[in-house]
PDB file of C-alpha atoms in Angstrom:
ATOM      1  CA  MET O   1     -14.447  15.687   5.887  1.00 45.00           C
ATOM      2  CA  SER O   2     -14.018  11.892   6.918  1.00 55.00           C
ATOM      3  CA  LYS O   3     -10.560  11.273   8.151  1.00 83.00           C
ATOM      4  CA  GLU O   4      -8.254   9.127   6.179  1.00 92.00           C
ATOM      5  CA  LYS O   5      -7.393   5.152   6.938  1.00 96.00           C
ATOM      6  CA  ILE O   6      -4.454   4.136   8.550  1.00 98.00           C
ATOM      7  CA  LEU O   7      -3.049   0.708   8.862  1.00 98.00           C
ATOM      8  CA  VAL O   8      -0.614  -0.161  11.890  1.00 98.00           C
ATOM      9  CA  VAL O   9       1.892  -2.992  11.651  1.00 97.00           C
ATOM     10  CA  ASP O  10       3.751  -3.915  14.302  1.00 96.00           C
ATOM     11  CA  ASP O  11       4.035  -7.639  16.065  1.00 94.00           C
ATOM     12  CA  GLU O  12       4.196  -5.726  19.793  1.00 95.00           C
ATOM     13  CA  GLN O  13       0.345  -6.158  20.120  1.00 95.00           C
ATOM     14  CA  ASP O  14      -0.081  -3.633  23.083  1.00 96.00           C
ATOM     15  CA  LEU O  15       1.901  -0.923  20.846  1.00 95.00           C
ATOM     16  CA  VAL O  16      -0.596  -1.576  18.186  1.00 96.00           C
ATOM     17  CA  LYS O  17      -3.490  -1.341  20.365  1.00 96.00           C
ATOM     18  CA  LEU O  18      -2.227   2.015  22.082  1.00 96.00           C
ATOM     19  CA  THR O  19      -1.412   3.468  18.862  1.00 96.00           C
ATOM     20  CA  CYS O  20      -4.605   2.534  17.158  1.00 97.00           C
ATOM     21  CA  TYR O  21      -6.803   3.913  20.278  1.00 96.00           C
ATOM     22  CA  ASN O  22      -4.881   7.242  19.864  1.00 96.00           C
ATOM     23  CA  LEU O  23      -4.902   7.490  16.075  1.00 96.00           C
ATOM     24  CA  GLY O  24      -8.731   6.646  16.689  1.00 95.00           C
ATOM     25  CA  LYS O  25      -9.106   9.640  19.107  1.00 95.00           C
ATOM     26  CA  GLU O  26      -7.826  12.071  16.700  1.00 94.00           C
ATOM     27  CA  GLY O  27     -10.645  10.604  13.846  1.00 94.00           C
ATOM     28  CA  TYR O  28      -8.593   8.319  11.732  1.00 95.00           C
ATOM     29  CA  LYS O  29     -10.151   5.297  10.688  1.00 96.00           C
ATOM     30  CA  VAL O  30      -7.537   2.756  12.159  1.00 97.00           C
ATOM     31  CA  ILE O  31      -6.876  -1.153  11.108  1.00 97.00           C
ATOM     32  CA  SER O  32      -4.041  -3.237  12.203  1.00 97.00           C
ATOM     33  CA  ALA O  33      -1.952  -6.190  11.520  1.00 97.00           C
ATOM     34  CA  TYR O  34       0.748  -8.244  13.358  1.00 96.00           C
ATOM     35  CA  SER O  35       2.878  -9.553  10.319  1.00 96.00           C
ATOM     36  CA  GLY O  36       4.333  -8.623   7.336  1.00 95.00           C
ATOM     37  CA  GLU O  37       1.902 -10.997   5.423  1.00 96.00           C
ATOM     38  CA  ASP O  38      -1.436  -9.777   6.958  1.00 96.00           C
ATOM     39  CA  ALA O  39      -0.191  -6.255   6.416  1.00 96.00           C
ATOM     40  CA  LEU O  40      -0.139  -6.824   2.542  1.00 96.00           C
ATOM     41  CA  PHE O  41      -3.307  -8.803   2.956  1.00 96.00           C
ATOM     42  CA  LEU O  42      -4.841  -5.601   4.430  1.00 97.00           C
ATOM     43  CA  ALA O  43      -3.194  -2.975   2.352  1.00 97.00           C
ATOM     44  CA  ARG O  44      -4.560  -4.679  -0.867  1.00 96.00           C
ATOM     45  CA  ARG O  45      -8.216  -5.154   0.670  1.00 96.00           C
ATOM     46  CA  GLU O  46      -8.648  -1.807   2.420  1.00 95.00           C
ATOM     47  CA  LYS O  47      -6.207   0.441   0.394  1.00 94.00           C
ATOM     48  CA  PRO O  48      -5.404   2.696   3.409  1.00 96.00           C
ATOM     49  CA  GLU O  49      -3.973   6.325   2.774  1.00 95.00           C
ATOM     50  CA  LEU O  50      -0.984   5.314   5.246  1.00 97.00           C
ATOM     51  CA  ILE O  51       0.952   2.495   6.724  1.00 98.00           C
ATOM     52  CA  ILE O  52       2.864   2.464  10.147  1.00 98.00           C
ATOM     53  CA  LEU O  53       5.306  -0.147   9.273  1.00 97.00           C
ATOM     54  CA  ASP O  54       7.573  -2.007  11.691  1.00 96.00           C
ATOM     55  CA  ILE O  55      10.964  -2.916  10.227  1.00 93.00           C
ATOM     56  CA  MET O  56      11.296  -5.952  12.381  1.00 91.00           C
ATOM     57  CA  LEU O  57       8.481  -8.319  11.719  1.00 92.00           C
ATOM     58  CA  PRO O  58       8.211 -12.078  12.003  1.00 86.00           C
ATOM     59  CA  GLY O  59       7.899 -13.638   8.288  1.00 88.00           C
ATOM     60  CA  ILE O  60       7.911 -11.002   5.738  1.00 94.00           C
ATOM     61  CA  ASP O  61       9.774  -7.853   7.309  1.00 94.00           C
ATOM     62  CA  GLY O  62       8.855  -4.123   7.145  1.00 94.00           C
ATOM     63  CA  LEU O  63      11.578  -3.504   4.244  1.00 94.00           C
ATOM     64  CA  GLU O  64      10.401  -6.597   2.000  1.00 95.00           C
ATOM     65  CA  VAL O  65       6.569  -5.338   2.936  1.00 96.00           C
ATOM     66  CA  CYS O  66       8.008  -2.044   1.569  1.00 95.00           C
ATOM     67  CA  LYS O  67       9.429  -3.134  -1.622  1.00 94.00           C
ATOM     68  CA  LYS O  68       6.264  -4.958  -2.402  1.00 95.00           C
ATOM     69  CA  LEU O  69       4.072  -2.458  -1.831  1.00 95.00           C
ATOM     70  CA  LYS O  70       6.009   0.107  -4.221  1.00 92.00           C
ATOM     71  CA  ALA O  71       6.196  -2.369  -6.716  1.00 91.00           C
ATOM     72  CA  ASP O  72       2.387  -2.968  -7.091  1.00 92.00           C
ATOM     73  CA  PRO O  73       1.143  -0.072  -9.087  1.00 88.00           C
ATOM     74  CA  GLU O  74      -2.435  -0.229  -7.210  1.00 90.00           C
ATOM     75  CA  LEU O  75      -0.480   0.260  -3.771  1.00 92.00           C
ATOM     76  CA  ALA O  76       2.519   2.275  -4.395  1.00 90.00           C
ATOM     77  CA  ASN O  77       0.691   5.517  -3.656  1.00 89.00           C
ATOM     78  CA  ILE O  78       0.343   4.322  -0.042  1.00 94.00           C
ATOM     79  CA  ALA O  79       2.349   6.564   2.459  1.00 94.00           C
ATOM     80  CA  ILE O  80       4.720   5.002   4.548  1.00 96.00           C
ATOM     81  CA  LEU O  81       6.003   5.731   8.112  1.00 96.00           C
ATOM     82  CA  MET O  82       8.635   3.133   9.421  1.00 94.00           C
ATOM     83  CA  LEU O  83       9.221   2.065  12.880  1.00 94.00           C
ATOM     84  CA  THR O  84      12.715   1.646  13.655  1.00 89.00           C
ATOM     85  CA  ALA O  85      14.727   0.522  16.680  1.00 82.00           C
ATOM     86  CA  LYS O  86      17.978   2.931  17.895  1.00 68.00           C
ATOM     87  CA  GLY O  87      21.074   2.268  15.652  1.00 67.00           C
ATOM     88  CA  GLU O  88      19.122   0.971  12.465  1.00 73.00           C
ATOM     89  CA  GLU O  89      20.668   3.687  10.067  1.00 79.00           C
ATOM     90  CA  ILE O  90      21.240   1.080   7.350  1.00 81.00           C
ATOM     91  CA  ASP O  91      17.740  -0.186   7.552  1.00 84.00           C
ATOM     92  CA  ILE O  92      16.222   3.585   7.665  1.00 86.00           C
ATOM     93  CA  THR O  93      18.512   4.391   4.485  1.00 87.00           C
ATOM     94  CA  LEU O  94      17.285   1.270   2.581  1.00 88.00           C
ATOM     95  CA  GLY O  95      13.679   1.760   3.821  1.00 89.00           C
ATOM     96  CA  LEU O  96      13.925   5.348   2.485  1.00 90.00           C
ATOM     97  CA  LYS O  97      15.311   4.035  -1.039  1.00 88.00           C
ATOM     98  CA  LEU O  98      12.568   1.586  -1.148  1.00 89.00           C
ATOM     99  CA  GLY O  99      10.141   4.480  -1.054  1.00 88.00           C
ATOM    100  CA  ALA O 100       9.092   4.769   2.764  1.00 92.00           C
ATOM    101  CA  ASP O 101       7.802   8.287   3.505  1.00 89.00           C
ATOM    102  CA  ASP O 102       9.533   9.254   6.875  1.00 91.00           C
ATOM    103  CA  TYR O 103      10.777   7.092   9.863  1.00 91.00           C
ATOM    104  CA  ILE O 104      10.428   7.261  13.793  1.00 92.00           C
ATOM    105  CA  THR O 105      12.476   5.618  16.000  1.00 90.00           C
ATOM    106  CA  LYS O 106      11.454   3.421  19.187  1.00 90.00           C
ATOM    107  CA  PRO O 107      10.746   4.401  21.542  1.00 88.00           C
ATOM    108  CA  PHE O 108       8.593   7.106  20.619  1.00 91.00           C
ATOM    109  CA  SER O 109       5.951   9.519  22.208  1.00 93.00           C
ATOM    110  CA  LEU O 110       2.558   9.521  20.982  1.00 93.00           C
ATOM    111  CA  LYS O 111       2.386  12.747  20.290  1.00 94.00           C
ATOM    112  CA  GLU O 112       5.331  13.045  18.280  1.00 93.00           C
ATOM    113  CA  LEU O 113       3.814   9.928  16.269  1.00 95.00           C
ATOM    114  CA  ILE O 114       0.555  11.593  15.655  1.00 95.00           C
ATOM    115  CA  ALA O 115       2.478  14.849  14.509  1.00 93.00           C
ATOM    116  CA  ARG O 116       4.380  12.986  11.892  1.00 92.00           C
ATOM    117  CA  VAL O 117       1.411  10.949  10.750  1.00 95.00           C
ATOM    118  CA  GLN O 118      -0.455  14.442  10.073  1.00 92.00           C
ATOM    119  CA  ALA O 119       2.790  15.447   8.385  1.00 88.00           C
ATOM    120  CA  ILE O 120       2.792  12.718   5.740  1.00 91.00           C
ATOM    121  CA  LEU O 121      -0.836  12.944   5.340  1.00 91.00           C
ATOM    122  CA  ARG O 122      -0.830  16.526   4.699  1.00 86.00           C
ATOM    123  CA  ARG O 123       2.002  16.127   1.922  1.00 81.00           C
ATOM    124  CA  VAL O 124      -0.131  13.371   0.453  1.00 80.00           C
ATOM    125  CA  ARG O 125      -2.914  15.720   0.078  1.00 78.00           C
ATOM    126  CA  THR O 126      -0.996  18.395  -1.452  1.00 69.00           C
ATOM    127  CA  SER O 127       0.846  16.292  -3.875  1.00 65.00           C
ATOM    128  CA  ALA O 128      -2.744  15.245  -5.200  1.00 56.00           C
ATOM    129  CA  THR O 129      -2.902  18.900  -6.539  1.00 54.00           C
ATOM    130  CA  PRO O 130       0.261  19.658  -8.060  1.00 57.00           C
ATOM    131  CA  LYS O 131       1.257  23.567  -8.666  1.00 66.00           C
ATOM    132  CA  ASP O 132       3.764  25.311 -10.824  1.00 77.00           C
ATOM    133  CA  TYR O 133       5.496  26.580  -7.698  1.00 82.00           C
ATOM    134  CA  ILE O 134       6.296  26.275  -4.283  1.00 86.00           C
ATOM    135  CA  GLU O 135       5.710  28.665  -1.691  1.00 88.00           C
ATOM    136  CA  ILE O 136       6.949  28.887   1.943  1.00 86.00           C
ATOM    137  CA  ASP O 137       6.404  32.036   3.690  1.00 87.00           C
ATOM    138  CA  ARG O 138       8.450  34.439   1.154  1.00 89.00           C
ATOM    139  CA  LEU O 139      10.487  32.128  -0.369  1.00 92.00           C
ATOM    140  CA  ARG O 140       9.048  31.114  -3.429  1.00 92.00           C
ATOM    141  CA  ILE O 141      10.267  28.428  -5.891  1.00 92.00           C
ATOM    142  CA  ASP O 142       9.004  28.313  -9.508  1.00 91.00           C
ATOM    143  CA  THR O 143       9.214  25.229 -11.134  1.00 84.00           C
ATOM    144  CA  TYR O 144       7.928  26.197 -14.283  1.00 82.00           C
ATOM    145  CA  LYS O 145      10.322  28.830 -14.581  1.00 85.00           C
ATOM    146  CA  HIS O 146      13.323  27.274 -12.896  1.00 88.00           C
ATOM    147  CA  GLU O 147      13.373  30.298 -10.597  1.00 92.00           C
ATOM    148  CA  VAL O 148      13.925  31.130  -6.960  1.00 94.00           C
ATOM    149  CA  THR O 149      12.735  34.605  -5.249  1.00 94.00           C
ATOM    150  CA  ILE O 150      12.768  35.624  -1.763  1.00 93.00           C
ATOM    151  CA  ASN O 151      10.766  38.718  -1.143  1.00 92.00           C
ATOM    152  CA  GLY O 152      10.513  39.062  -4.867  1.00 90.00           C
ATOM    153  CA  GLU O 153      14.095  39.292  -5.219  1.00 93.00           C
ATOM    154  CA  THR O 154      15.756  36.596  -7.696  1.00 94.00           C
ATOM    155  CA  ILE O 155      18.200  34.320  -6.196  1.00 94.00           C
ATOM    156  CA  PRO O 156      20.627  33.057  -8.584  1.00 93.00           C
ATOM    157  CA  LEU O 157      21.001  29.306  -8.282  1.00 92.00           C
ATOM    158  CA  THR O 158      22.524  26.643 -10.607  1.00 90.00           C
ATOM    159  CA  LEU O 159      20.669  24.130 -12.069  1.00 88.00           C
ATOM    160  CA  THR O 160      21.933  21.389  -9.677  1.00 89.00           C
ATOM    161  CA  GLU O 161      21.022  23.787  -6.550  1.00 92.00           C
ATOM    162  CA  PHE O 162      17.656  24.551  -8.058  1.00 93.00           C
ATOM    163  CA  LYS O 163      16.908  20.769  -8.529  1.00 92.00           C
ATOM    164  CA  ILE O 164      17.802  19.935  -5.004  1.00 93.00           C
ATOM    165  CA  LEU O 165      16.082  22.620  -3.313  1.00 94.00           C
ATOM    166  CA  GLN O 166      12.621  21.740  -5.623  1.00 92.00           C
ATOM    167  CA  GLN O 167      13.094  18.065  -4.664  1.00 91.00           C
ATOM    168  CA  LEU O 168      13.361  18.685  -1.044  1.00 93.00           C
ATOM    169  CA  ALA O 169      10.774  21.637  -0.611  1.00 91.00           C
ATOM    170  CA  SER O 170       8.402  19.471  -2.787  1.00 87.00           C
ATOM    171  CA  LYS O 171       7.731  17.305   0.227  1.00 86.00           C
ATOM    172  CA  PRO O 172       8.507  19.466   3.464  1.00 88.00           C
ATOM    173  CA  GLY O 173       9.678  17.323   6.402  1.00 87.00           C
ATOM    174  CA  ARG O 174      10.143  13.992   4.343  1.00 89.00           C
ATOM    175  CA  VAL O 175      13.845  12.717   4.584  1.00 90.00           C
ATOM    176  CA  PHE O 176      15.786  12.106   1.084  1.00 92.00           C
ATOM    177  CA  THR O 177      18.668  10.120   1.135  1.00 91.00           C
ATOM    178  CA  ARG O 178      21.749  11.268  -0.924  1.00 88.00           C
ATOM    179  CA  ASP O 179      21.119   8.706  -3.379  1.00 87.00           C
ATOM    180  CA  GLN O 180      17.597   9.857  -3.835  1.00 89.00           C
ATOM    181  CA  LEU O 181      18.630  13.511  -4.390  1.00 90.00           C
ATOM    182  CA  LEU O 182      21.479  12.223  -6.710  1.00 88.00           C
ATOM    183  CA  ASP O 183      18.522  10.641  -9.205  1.00 84.00           C
ATOM    184  CA  ALA O 184      16.385  13.696  -8.679  1.00 82.00           C
ATOM    185  CA  VAL O 185      19.282  15.871  -9.964  1.00 81.00           C
ATOM    186  CA  SER O 186      20.858  13.866 -12.493  1.00 76.00           C
ATOM    187  CA  GLY O 187      20.494  14.077 -16.266  1.00 62.00           C
ATOM    188  CA  PRO O 188      22.538  14.513 -19.586  1.00 49.00           C
ATOM    189  CA  GLU O 189      23.561  18.252 -18.406  1.00 53.00           C
ATOM    190  CA  THR O 190      24.365  17.267 -14.866  1.00 56.00           C
ATOM    191  CA  PHE O 191      27.186  15.264 -13.152  1.00 57.00           C
ATOM    192  CA  VAL O 192      26.747  14.764  -9.592  1.00 59.00           C
ATOM    193  CA  ILE O 193      28.356  12.355  -7.167  1.00 60.00           C
ATOM    194  CA  ASP O 194      27.325  11.260  -3.811  1.00 61.00           C
ATOM    195  CA  ARG O 195      29.204  13.774  -1.459  1.00 69.00           C
ATOM    196  CA  THR O 196      28.824  16.603  -3.998  1.00 84.00           C
ATOM    197  CA  ILE O 197      25.299  16.831  -2.746  1.00 89.00           C
ATOM    198  CA  ASP O 198      26.576  18.047   0.380  1.00 91.00           C
ATOM    199  CA  VAL O 199      28.941  20.631  -1.082  1.00 91.00           C
ATOM    200  CA  HIS O 200      25.490  21.720  -2.808  1.00 92.00           C
ATOM    201  CA  ILE O 201      23.625  22.252   0.177  1.00 94.00           C
ATOM    202  CA  VAL O 202      26.493  24.509   1.506  1.00 95.00           C
ATOM    203  CA  ALA O 203      26.132  26.271  -1.177  1.00 94.00           C
ATOM    204  CA  LEU O 204      22.150  26.429  -1.256  1.00 95.00           C
ATOM    205  CA  ARG O 205      22.207  27.639   2.658  1.00 95.00           C
ATOM    206  CA  LYS O 206      24.318  30.426   1.696  1.00 95.00           C
ATOM    207  CA  LYS O 207      22.305  31.571  -1.032  1.00 95.00           C
ATOM    208  CA  LEU O 208      18.926  31.274   1.154  1.00 94.00           C
ATOM    209  CA  LYS O 209      19.958  33.741   3.526  1.00 90.00           C
ATOM    210  CA  LYS O 210      17.117  33.512   6.520  1.00 92.00           C
ATOM    211  CA  TYR O 211      15.896  30.313   5.149  1.00 94.00           C
ATOM    212  CA  ALA O 212      18.899  28.315   5.416  1.00 94.00           C
ATOM    213  CA  ASP O 213      17.897  26.832   8.597  1.00 94.00           C
ATOM    214  CA  ARG O 214      14.918  25.239   6.370  1.00 95.00           C
ATOM    215  CA  LEU O 215      17.709  22.612   5.122  1.00 96.00           C
ATOM    216  CA  ILE O 216      17.869  20.181   7.696  1.00 95.00           C
ATOM    217  CA  THR O 217      20.995  17.548   7.751  1.00 94.00           C
ATOM    218  CA  VAL O 218      19.518  14.156   9.026  1.00 92.00           C
ATOM    219  CA  ARG O 219      22.935  12.320  10.393  1.00 88.00           C
ATOM    220  CA  GLY O 220      24.092   9.424   8.143  1.00 85.00           C
ATOM    221  CA  ILE O 221      21.068   9.294   5.917  1.00 89.00           C
ATOM    222  CA  GLY O 222      20.578  12.671   4.031  1.00 91.00           C
ATOM    223  CA  TYR O 223      18.415  15.824   4.221  1.00 94.00           C
ATOM    224  CA  LYS O 224      14.890  17.094   4.852  1.00 94.00           C
ATOM    225  CA  PHE O 225      12.939  20.643   4.402  1.00 94.00           C
ATOM    226  CA  ARG O 226      12.114  21.867   7.405  1.00 90.00           C
ATOM    227  CA  GLU O 227       7.765  22.642   7.504  1.00 80.00           C
TER     228      GLU O 227
END
């Protein structure tokens, strides 16, 4: 089976060449760009499965590129892994809100980058074949029945708790901001504010018992479900 196509975007040419070389060794088809404008052009022409996108780019920056990609129906499904500098929590949060799938902070190891790439593409493949349930070990989330079981035993969750767990577990490893979780749980029968998400996470951890450590806090940003 042929590997997916990846577009690497960064204005640091040495970093791009090294990244492309190592991704190529893993069997991926790799293309590159050094500016936001070129990234958009190649994304439209090549339709990659994943874009590794630096936030700090000359001209159109990475956040604007992300925004334009997600606004284009033909490109919106392309996964995005953001490259960020330390201390850019605001940019990270904004990027995730705009639709980026994950981020990695510079400087990073190529081993970690490849692991993130593999995880994102695995999620992309999984989401292409939707199921009525999510199963992790002995934890089962039945999205049709709105029921969660551990070893076959039903775990009583509130509607909001169920929606939060379903959202996080649907894409293991992906970081969700509090605002994204709020959007996922909001409805006519629910009223949730920003920090209430934290309270629901605490309650979920208690109820999930040995699976509590699957709910990971990403400081200053939100939460993710450990793969």
